[in-house]
GROMACS .gro file of C-alpha atoms in nm:
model
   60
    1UNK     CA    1  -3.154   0.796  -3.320
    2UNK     CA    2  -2.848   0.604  -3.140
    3UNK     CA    3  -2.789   0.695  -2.820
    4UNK     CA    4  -2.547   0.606  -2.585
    5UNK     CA    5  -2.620   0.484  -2.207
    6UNK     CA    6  -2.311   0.451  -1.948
    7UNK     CA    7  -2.357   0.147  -1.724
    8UNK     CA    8  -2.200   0.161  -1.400
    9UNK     CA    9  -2.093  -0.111  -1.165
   10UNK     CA   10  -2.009  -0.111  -0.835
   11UNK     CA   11  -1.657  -0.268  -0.734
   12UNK     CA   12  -1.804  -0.414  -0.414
   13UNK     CA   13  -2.085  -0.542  -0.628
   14UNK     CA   14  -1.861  -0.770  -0.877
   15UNK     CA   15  -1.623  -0.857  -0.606
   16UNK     CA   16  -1.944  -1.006  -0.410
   17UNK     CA   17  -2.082  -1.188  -0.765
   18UNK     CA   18  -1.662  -1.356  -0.801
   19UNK     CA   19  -1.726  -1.509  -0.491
   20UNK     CA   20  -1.345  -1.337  -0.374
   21UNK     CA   21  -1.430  -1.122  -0.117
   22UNK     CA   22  -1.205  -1.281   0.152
   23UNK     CA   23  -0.936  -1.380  -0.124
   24UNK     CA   24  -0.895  -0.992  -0.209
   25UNK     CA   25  -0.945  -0.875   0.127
   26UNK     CA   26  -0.653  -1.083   0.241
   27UNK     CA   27  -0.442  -0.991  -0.042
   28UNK     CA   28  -0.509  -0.661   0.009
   29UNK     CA   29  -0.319  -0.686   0.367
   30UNK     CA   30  -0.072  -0.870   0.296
   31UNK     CA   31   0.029  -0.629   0.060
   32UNK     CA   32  -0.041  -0.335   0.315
   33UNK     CA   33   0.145  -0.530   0.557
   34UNK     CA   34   0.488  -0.558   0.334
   35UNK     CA   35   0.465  -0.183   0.242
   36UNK     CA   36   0.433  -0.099   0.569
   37UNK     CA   37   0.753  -0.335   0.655
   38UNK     CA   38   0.961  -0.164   0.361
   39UNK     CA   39   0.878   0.183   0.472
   40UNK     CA   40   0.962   0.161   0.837
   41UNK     CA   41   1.267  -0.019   0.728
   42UNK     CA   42   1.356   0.236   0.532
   43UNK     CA   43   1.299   0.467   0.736
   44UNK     CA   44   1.449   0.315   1.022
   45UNK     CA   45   1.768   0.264   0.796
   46UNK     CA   46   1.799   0.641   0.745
   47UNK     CA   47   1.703   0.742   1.062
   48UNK     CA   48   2.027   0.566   1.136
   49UNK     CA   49   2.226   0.743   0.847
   50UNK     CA   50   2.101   1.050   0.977
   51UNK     CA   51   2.215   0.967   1.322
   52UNK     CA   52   2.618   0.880   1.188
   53UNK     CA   53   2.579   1.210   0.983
   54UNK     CA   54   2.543   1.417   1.304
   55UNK     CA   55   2.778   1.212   1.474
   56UNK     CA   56   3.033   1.294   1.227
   57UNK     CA   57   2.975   1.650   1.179
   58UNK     CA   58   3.015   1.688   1.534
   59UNK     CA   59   3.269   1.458   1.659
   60UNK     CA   60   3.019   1.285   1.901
   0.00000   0.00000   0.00000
C-alpha cells in the first residue's frame, strides 16, 4: 500500500542551514525601510493635496 507522508520544514530552519541569516535579515530592512519611505511620501504628498483642496474650496 503507497502512502503518502508530508514533510515539513521550518523557514528559520533552512535559512540557518544557507548560512544567510544576516544576508536576509538585512534585506529584509532595507526593503521595510524603502516602503516605509514611499508610503510616508505619499502620504505626505497628499496630505499636501488635501491641504490646497481646502484651501481652494474655501478661499483661504
Amino acid at each position: 500500500k503507497l502512502t503518502k507522508k508530508m514533510y515539513y520544514a521550518k523557514l528559520s530552519d533552512v535559512v540557518d542551514r544557507l548560512n544567510k541569516k544576516e544576508y536576509i535579515k538585512k534585506m529584509i530592512m532595507e526593503i521595510t525601510s524603502a516602503l516605509h519611505y514611499d508610503v510616508f511620501s505619499s502620504n505626505k504628498a497628499l496630505i499636501e493635496r488635501k491641504n490646497n483642496a481646502l484651501s481652494d474650496i474655501f478661499g483661504l
